[in-house]
Amino acid sequence: FVLDKSDAVELPIKFVPRCAGCYHCQILLKSSCDVRVYEIECVVNTSCAEAELEFLAPAYQAVIQDIPISNMSNQIWKLEAIIEGQGFYGPPLISVGLGETALYPLMFKPITEC
């Protein structure tokens, strides 16, 4: 049989996570003639974070800043880095394990005074 919109019932759910991660939930709905279990998985990402780094280095000498990347989810993160700006270098890919913090080595090596 086919349900139309008048047969649908809304089930509003409010979800307020404390931090980024993967959250699992089961919703049990019971009536006198039916039992249903719905499994829900919510993946929460942090909002876009912006950071500012200031590098002071003599010309032609490199300085490296290790940037911590914390993975509080239940999946391994395989991240691609896109670096823009003259004199900046870093690995194009980084993997961060479950519940781990990896350090991304961002290098600045100026070729002139700037």
mmCIF file with all atom_site columns, C-alpha atoms in Angstrom, residues 22 69-79 94-100 102:
data_model
loop_
_atom_site.group_PDB
_atom_site.id
_atom_site.type_symbol
_atom_site.label_atom_id
_atom_site.label_alt_id
_atom_site.label_comp_id
_atom_site.label_asym_id
_atom_site.label_entity_id
_atom_site.label_seq_id
_atom_site.pdbx_PDB_ins_code
_atom_site.Cartn_x
_atom_site.Cartn_y
_atom_site.Cartn_z
_atom_site.occupancy
_atom_site.B_iso_or_equiv
_atom_site.pdbx_formal_charge
_atom_site.auth_seq_id
_atom_site.auth_comp_id
_atom_site.auth_asym_id
_atom_site.auth_atom_id
_atom_site.pdbx_PDB_model_num
ATOM 1  C CA . CYS A 1 22  ? 29.921 10.473 15.302 1.00 0.00 ? 22  CYS A CA 1
ATOM 2  C CA . ILE A 1 69  ? 44.831 18.108 14.024 1.00 0.00 ? 69  ILE A CA 1
ATOM 3  C CA . SER A 1 70  ? 42.633 16.175 16.487 1.00 0.00 ? 70  SER A CA 1
ATOM 4  C CA . ASN A 1 71  ? 40.303 13.427 15.303 1.00 0.00 ? 71  ASN A CA 1
ATOM 5  C CA . MET A 1 72  ? 37.593 12.763 17.884 1.00 0.00 ? 72  MET A CA 1
ATOM 6  C CA . SER A 1 73  ? 35.444 10.748 15.469 1.00 0.00 ? 73  SER A CA 1
ATOM 7  C CA . ASN A 1 74  ? 35.256 6.978  15.061 1.00 0.00 ? 74  ASN A CA 1
ATOM 8  C CA . GLN A 1 75  ? 36.726 6.987  11.548 1.00 0.00 ? 75  GLN A CA 1
ATOM 9  C CA . ILE A 1 76  ? 40.270 7.447  10.289 1.00 0.00 ? 76  ILE A CA 1
ATOM 10 C CA . TRP A 1 77  ? 40.678 10.817 8.593  1.00 0.00 ? 77  TRP A CA 1
ATOM 11 C CA . LYS A 1 78  ? 42.611 10.966 5.332  1.00 0.00 ? 78  LYS A CA 1
ATOM 12 C CA . LEU A 1 79  ? 43.090 14.672 4.698  1.00 0.00 ? 79  LEU A CA 1
ATOM 13 C CA . ILE A 1 94  ? 47.943 13.356 6.152  1.00 0.00 ? 94  ILE A CA 1
ATOM 14 C CA . SER A 1 95  ? 46.173 10.551 7.994  1.00 0.00 ? 95  SER A CA 1
ATOM 15 C CA . VAL A 1 96  ? 44.787 11.013 11.516 1.00 0.00 ? 96  VAL A CA 1
ATOM 16 C CA . GLY A 1 97  ? 43.784 7.885  13.434 1.00 0.00 ? 97  GLY A CA 1
ATOM 17 C CA . LEU A 1 98  ? 40.759 7.402  15.662 1.00 0.00 ? 98  LEU A CA 1
ATOM 18 C CA . GLY A 1 99  ? 40.964 9.565  18.762 1.00 0.00 ? 99  GLY A CA 1
ATOM 19 C CA . GLU A 1 100 ? 44.452 10.708 17.812 1.00 0.00 ? 100 GLU A CA 1
ATOM 20 C CA . ALA A 1 102 ? 48.501 14.327 14.349 1.00 0.00 ? 102 ALA A CA 1
#
